[in-house]
Amino acid sequence: MNIPISINDLLQLAHQAGDAILAVYNTDFMVEKKQDNSPLTAADTAAHRLIVSNLEQLTPEIPVLSEESSEVPFSTRRQWQRYWLIDPLDGTREFVKRNGEFTVNIALIERNTPILGVVHAPVLGTTYYGIQGSGAWKQEADQPARSIRVVDRCKKPVRVAGSRSHAGDSLQRFLEKLGAHELVSMGSSLKLCLVAEGRADIYPRLGPTSEWDTAAAQAVVEAAGGRVTTLDLQPLEYNTKDSLLNPHFLVFGDSDRKWSDYL
C-alpha cells in the first residue's frame, strides 16, 4: 500500500498536537459554544492549526478535512479519492471535565475507507495506530509499541464499551436484549480502541457522531481484525453524502455473532 507519509512522522505530529492540547489543558481555559452547541476550546483550535499546517507541508497533494474546517461542499469533496480526515480534539466534553479521556485523531481515507489511523490520548500517554493490511499497535509512554488484535470469540459475560457522556435509552435496550454483560465506560474514540485491543467485545454506537470522530479509530479496529459496520452490518463508509454525520454503527471483533439481533 502506498502510504504518503512515514508512520513515525504521523505519530510525531499526533504527539505534537497532544502537547499543544496539554498546554491549554493545564490552564484555566475558556469554553465557547459552536453552532451545534458543542464545546470549543483554544486547545481544539491550536491542535487543528498544527496538524493541518504540517500535513499541508508534508503531503501538499492530499486535501485535509478537519472538524474545525469542515465547511467543504460535497461537490468538492466527492472528487477526492484520498484525503486526510482530522479530529484535532475528540472528546472535548471529556477535556472540559478534565478526565483525560480525549484524543487526537488523524486518518487517511481512500475510496471512502479509512486505511491509516492514529489515535493519541495525550493525558493517558497512550497511542493507537493501524495500517490496512499491516496490523495495529498500541504504544504506552516510552515503551515499545506492541501489536494488538481484537478478540474474535467474545467473552462471557460480553464486555460492552459505552460512552461516559452519551449513554441513552437505545443503549439500555440493547443491553437488556444482550443479557449478561459487563459495561466498560470510556470517552471519545477510545471506545473503539478498547475493541481493537481486545478489552471489549462490542461497542454499539446508537447516537450521533460525525465522520471525523470515528475514522482514525476505525482504521485501528479494522487493522486489528475487527469490523465497524452500520446497523445492517454493512461497512461504515466516508464521504459518500452531503452530511458528515455517521449513521448509528457497531464495532466488534467476533463476526460469527449476529450483533444486530440485539437492536
JSON list of N, CA, C and O in Angstrom, two decimals, residues 4 16 37 49 53 58 70-71 104 110 115 125 127 132 135 142 144-145 156 171 192 201 207 221 224 235-236 245 255:
[
{"chain": "A", "resi": 4, "resn": "PRO", "atom": "N", "xyz": [1.57, 7.84, 2.01]},
{"chain": "A", "resi": 4, "resn": "PRO", "atom": "CA", "xyz": [2.29, 9.03, 1.53]},
{"chain": "A", "resi": 4, "resn": "PRO", "atom": "C", "xyz": [3.18, 9.69, 2.59]},
{"chain": "A", "resi": 4, "resn": "PRO", "atom": "O", "xyz": [3.78, 10.72, 2.31]},
{"chain": "A", "resi": 16, "resn": "GLN", "atom": "N", "xyz": [2.81, 16.04, 18.88]},
{"chain": "A", "resi": 16, "resn": "GLN", "atom": "CA", "xyz": [2.96, 17.50, 18.93]},
{"chain": "A", "resi": 16, "resn": "GLN", "atom": "C", "xyz": [1.59, 18.16, 19.16]},
{"chain": "A", "resi": 16, "resn": "GLN", "atom": "O", "xyz": [1.49, 19.13, 19.93]},
{"chain": "A", "resi": 37, "resn": "ASN", "atom": "N", "xyz": [-23.97, 23.78, 19.42]},
{"chain": "A", "resi": 37, "resn": "ASN", "atom": "CA", "xyz": [-23.96, 23.81, 20.89]},
{"chain": "A", "resi": 37, "resn": "ASN", "atom": "C", "xyz": [-22.89, 22.91, 21.51]},
{"chain": "A", "resi": 37, "resn": "ASN", "atom": "O", "xyz": [-22.85, 22.73, 22.72]},
{"chain": "A", "resi": 49, "resn": "ARG", "atom": "N", "xyz": [-4.74, 23.80, 13.89]},
{"chain": "A", "resi": 49, "resn": "ARG", "atom": "CA", "xyz": [-3.79, 24.58, 13.09]},
{"chain": "A", "resi": 49, "resn": "ARG", "atom": "C", "xyz": [-2.47, 23.83, 12.92]},
{"chain": "A", "resi": 49, "resn": "ARG", "atom": "O", "xyz": [-1.88, 23.83, 11.83]},
{"chain": "A", "resi": 53, "resn": "SER", "atom": "N", "xyz": [-1.48, 22.48, 9.13]},
{"chain": "A", "resi": 53, "resn": "SER", "atom": "CA", "xyz": [-0.33, 23.14, 8.50]},
{"chain": "A", "resi": 53, "resn": "SER", "atom": "C", "xyz": [0.78, 22.13, 8.21]},
{"chain": "A", "resi": 53, "resn": "SER", "atom": "O", "xyz": [1.42, 22.20, 7.14]},
{"chain": "A", "resi": 58, "resn": "LEU", "atom": "N", "xyz": [3.69, 18.36, 4.42]},
{"chain": "A", "resi": 58, "resn": "LEU", "atom": "CA", "xyz": [4.21, 17.01, 4.19]},
{"chain": "A", "resi": 58, "resn": "LEU", "atom": "C", "xyz": [3.59, 16.33, 2.98]},
{"chain": "A", "resi": 58, "resn": "LEU", "atom": "O", "xyz": [4.26, 15.59, 2.26]},
{"chain": "A", "resi": 70, "resn": "SER", "atom": "N", "xyz": [-14.70, 22.22, 8.50]},
{"chain": "A", "resi": 70, "resn": "SER", "atom": "CA", "xyz": [-15.47, 21.19, 7.80]},
{"chain": "A", "resi": 70, "resn": "SER", "atom": "C", "xyz": [-16.41, 21.75, 6.73]},
{"chain": "A", "resi": 70, "resn": "SER", "atom": "O", "xyz": [-17.18, 21.00, 6.14]},
{"chain": "A", "resi": 71, "resn": "GLU", "atom": "N", "xyz": [-16.36, 23.05, 6.47]},
{"chain": "A", "resi": 71, "resn": "GLU", "atom": "CA", "xyz": [-17.29, 23.65, 5.52]},
{"chain": "A", "resi": 71, "resn": "GLU", "atom": "C", "xyz": [-16.78, 23.49, 4.08]},
{"chain": "A", "resi": 71, "resn": "GLU", "atom": "O", "xyz": [-16.64, 24.47, 3.35]},
{"chain": "A", "resi": 104, "resn": "VAL", "atom": "N", "xyz": [-6.41, 12.85, 20.01]},
{"chain": "A", "resi": 104, "resn": "VAL", "atom": "CA", "xyz": [-6.10, 13.43, 18.71]},
{"chain": "A", "resi": 104, "resn": "VAL", "atom": "C", "xyz": [-6.33, 12.33, 17.68]},
{"chain": "A", "resi": 104, "resn": "VAL", "atom": "O", "xyz": [-5.76, 11.24, 17.80]},
{"chain": "A", "resi": 110, "resn": "GLU", "atom": "N", "xyz": [-9.20, 6.55, 1.82]},
{"chain": "A", "resi": 110, "resn": "GLU", "atom": "CA", "xyz": [-9.00, 6.25, 0.40]},
{"chain": "A", "resi": 110, "resn": "GLU", "atom": "C", "xyz": [-10.23, 5.52, -0.10]},
{"chain": "A", "resi": 110, "resn": "GLU", "atom": "O", "xyz": [-10.61, 4.47, 0.44]},
{"chain": "A", "resi": 115, "resn": "ILE", "atom": "N", "xyz": [-7.80, 3.89, 5.73]},
{"chain": "A", "resi": 115, "resn": "ILE", "atom": "CA", "xyz": [-6.74, 2.91, 5.51]},
{"chain": "A", "resi": 115, "resn": "ILE", "atom": "C", "xyz": [-5.57, 3.09, 6.47]},
{"chain": "A", "resi": 115, "resn": "ILE", "atom": "O", "xyz": [-4.69, 2.23, 6.56]},
{"chain": "A", "resi": 125, "resn": "GLY", "atom": "N", "xyz": [-1.04, 9.21, 27.85]},
{"chain": "A", "resi": 125, "resn": "GLY", "atom": "CA", "xyz": [0.25, 8.80, 27.31]},
{"chain": "A", "resi": 125, "resn": "GLY", "atom": "C", "xyz": [0.16, 7.56, 26.44]},
{"chain": "A", "resi": 125, "resn": "GLY", "atom": "O", "xyz": [1.11, 6.77, 26.36]},
{"chain": "A", "resi": 127, "resn": "THR", "atom": "N", "xyz": [-1.00, 5.76, 22.65]},
{"chain": "A", "resi": 127, "resn": "THR", "atom": "CA", "xyz": [-1.25, 5.97, 21.23]},
{"chain": "A", "resi": 127, "resn": "THR", "atom": "C", "xyz": [-1.60, 4.65, 20.57]},
{"chain": "A", "resi": 127, "resn": "THR", "atom": "O", "xyz": [-0.91, 3.64, 20.78]},
{"chain": "A", "resi": 132, "resn": "GLN", "atom": "N", "xyz": [-4.00, -0.45, 7.15]},
{"chain": "A", "resi": 132, "resn": "GLN", "atom": "CA", "xyz": [-4.72, -1.51, 6.45]},
{"chain": "A", "resi": 132, "resn": "GLN", "atom": "C", "xyz": [-3.73, -2.50, 5.85]},
{"chain": "A", "resi": 132, "resn": "GLN", "atom": "O", "xyz": [-2.79, -2.14, 5.14]},
{"chain": "A", "resi": 135, "resn": "GLY", "atom": "N", "xyz": [-1.43, -4.22, 10.13]},
{"chain": "A", "resi": 135, "resn": "GLY", "atom": "CA", "xyz": [-1.65, -4.51, 11.54]},
{"chain": "A", "resi": 135, "resn": "GLY", "atom": "C", "xyz": [-1.94, -3.26, 12.34]},
{"chain": "A", "resi": 135, "resn": "GLY", "atom": "O", "xyz": [-2.01, -2.15, 11.79]},
{"chain": "A", "resi": 142, "resn": "ASP", "atom": "N", "xyz": [6.86, 5.67, 26.99]},
{"chain": "A", "resi": 142, "resn": "ASP", "atom": "CA", "xyz": [8.09, 5.47, 26.24]},
{"chain": "A", "resi": 142, "resn": "ASP", "atom": "C", "xyz": [8.35, 4.01, 25.93]},
{"chain": "A", "resi": 142, "resn": "ASP", "atom": "O", "xyz": [9.44, 3.64, 25.49]},
{"chain": "A", "resi": 144, "resn": "PRO", "atom": "N", "xyz": [8.07, 0.36, 23.96]},
{"chain": "A", "resi": 144, "resn": "PRO", "atom": "CA", "xyz": [7.96, -0.01, 22.54]},
{"chain": "A", "resi": 144, "resn": "PRO", "atom": "C", "xyz": [6.50, -0.32, 22.18]},
{"chain": "A", "resi": 144, "resn": "PRO", "atom": "O", "xyz": [5.74, -0.82, 23.02]},
{"chain": "A", "resi": 145, "resn": "ALA", "atom": "N", "xyz": [6.12, -0.01, 20.96]},
{"chain": "A", "resi": 145, "resn": "ALA", "atom": "CA", "xyz": [4.77, -0.33, 20.51]},
{"chain": "A", "resi": 145, "resn": "ALA", "atom": "C", "xyz": [4.59, -1.84, 20.47]},
{"chain": "A", "resi": 145, "resn": "ALA", "atom": "O", "xyz": [5.51, -2.59, 20.14]},
{"chain": "A", "resi": 156, "resn": "LYS", "atom": "N", "xyz": [-17.55, -14.18, 28.09]},
{"chain": "A", "resi": 156, "resn": "LYS", "atom": "CA", "xyz": [-18.79, -14.27, 28.87]},
{"chain": "A", "resi": 156, "resn": "LYS", "atom": "C", "xyz": [-18.47, -13.80, 30.28]},
{"chain": "A", "resi": 156, "resn": "LYS", "atom": "O", "xyz": [-17.56, -14.34, 30.90]},
{"chain": "A", "resi": 171, "resn": "LEU", "atom": "N", "xyz": [-29.08, 2.41, 24.00]},
{"chain": "A", "resi": 171, "resn": "LEU", "atom": "CA", "xyz": [-28.06, 1.52, 24.54]},
{"chain": "A", "resi": 171, "resn": "LEU", "atom": "C", "xyz": [-28.65, 0.64, 25.63]},
{"chain": "A", "resi": 171, "resn": "LEU", "atom": "O", "xyz": [-28.35, -0.56, 25.70]},
{"chain": "A", "resi": 192, "resn": "LEU", "atom": "N", "xyz": [-13.69, 2.63, 20.62]},
{"chain": "A", "resi": 192, "resn": "LEU", "atom": "CA", "xyz": [-13.37, 1.74, 19.51]},
{"chain": "A", "resi": 192, "resn": "LEU", "atom": "C", "xyz": [-12.03, 1.04, 19.75]},
{"chain": "A", "resi": 192, "resn": "LEU", "atom": "O", "xyz": [-11.87, -0.15, 19.42]},
{"chain": "A", "resi": 201, "resn": "ASP", "atom": "N", "xyz": [-15.74, -6.45, 23.71]},
{"chain": "A", "resi": 201, "resn": "ASP", "atom": "CA", "xyz": [-16.20, -7.30, 22.62]},
{"chain": "A", "resi": 201, "resn": "ASP", "atom": "C", "xyz": [-17.05, -6.55, 21.61]},
{"chain": "A", "resi": 201, "resn": "ASP", "atom": "O", "xyz": [-17.03, -6.88, 20.42]},
{"chain": "A", "resi": 207, "resn": "GLY", "atom": "N", "xyz": [-26.14, 6.61, 18.82]},
{"chain": "A", "resi": 207, "resn": "GLY", "atom": "CA", "xyz": [-26.37, 8.04, 18.93]},
{"chain": "A", "resi": 207, "resn": "GLY", "atom": "C", "xyz": [-25.53, 8.74, 17.88]},
{"chain": "A", "resi": 207, "resn": "GLY", "atom": "O", "xyz": [-24.77, 8.12, 17.13]},
{"chain": "A", "resi": 221, "resn": "VAL", "atom": "N", "xyz": [-9.25, -0.40, 14.42]},
{"chain": "A", "resi": 221, "resn": "VAL", "atom": "CA", "xyz": [-10.07, -1.59, 14.64]},
{"chain": "A", "resi": 221, "resn": "VAL", "atom": "C", "xyz": [-9.94, -2.57, 13.48]},
{"chain": "A", "resi": 221, "resn": "VAL", "atom": "O", "xyz": [-9.72, -3.78, 13.68]},
{"chain": "A", "resi": 224, "resn": "ALA", "atom": "N", "xyz": [-6.75, -4.29, 13.19]},
{"chain": "A", "resi": 224, "resn": "ALA", "atom": "CA", "xyz": [-6.62, -5.26, 14.28]},
{"chain": "A", "resi": 224, "resn": "ALA", "atom": "C", "xyz": [-7.53, -6.47, 14.08]},
{"chain": "A", "resi": 224, "resn": "ALA", "atom": "O", "xyz": [-7.64, -7.32, 14.97]},
{"chain": "A", "resi": 235, "resn": "PRO", "atom": "N", "xyz": [-20.24, -2.13, 5.81]},
{"chain": "A", "resi": 235, "resn": "PRO", "atom": "CA", "xyz": [-19.09, -1.33, 6.25]},
{"chain": "A", "resi": 235, "resn": "PRO", "atom": "C", "xyz": [-19.46, 0.15, 6.41]},
{"chain": "A", "resi": 235, "resn": "PRO", "atom": "O", "xyz": [-20.19, 0.71, 5.59]},
{"chain": "A", "resi": 236, "resn": "LEU", "atom": "N", "xyz": [-18.96, 0.76, 7.48]},
{"chain": "A", "resi": 236, "resn": "LEU", "atom": "CA", "xyz": [-19.15, 2.20, 7.69]},
{"chain": "A", "resi": 236, "resn": "LEU", "atom": "C", "xyz": [-18.23, 2.94, 6.72]},
{"chain": "A", "resi": 236, "resn": "LEU", "atom": "O", "xyz": [-17.00, 2.76, 6.76]},
{"chain": "A", "resi": 245, "resn": "LEU", "atom": "N", "xyz": [-22.45, 13.50, 9.06]},
{"chain": "A", "resi": 245, "resn": "LEU", "atom": "CA", "xyz": [-22.89, 12.70, 10.20]},
{"chain": "A", "resi": 245, "resn": "LEU", "atom": "C", "xyz": [-22.85, 11.22, 9.85]},
{"chain": "A", "resi": 245, "resn": "LEU", "atom": "O", "xyz": [-23.23, 10.81, 8.75]},
{"chain": "A", "resi": 255, "resn": "SER", "atom": "N", "xyz": [-17.13, -11.85, 14.47]},
{"chain": "A", "resi": 255, "resn": "SER", "atom": "CA", "xyz": [-18.02, -11.71, 13.32]},
{"chain": "A", "resi": 255, "resn": "SER", "atom": "C", "xyz": [-19.02, -12.85, 13.18]},
{"chain": "A", "resi": 255, "resn": "SER", "atom": "O", "xyz": [-19.91, -12.80, 12.35]}
]
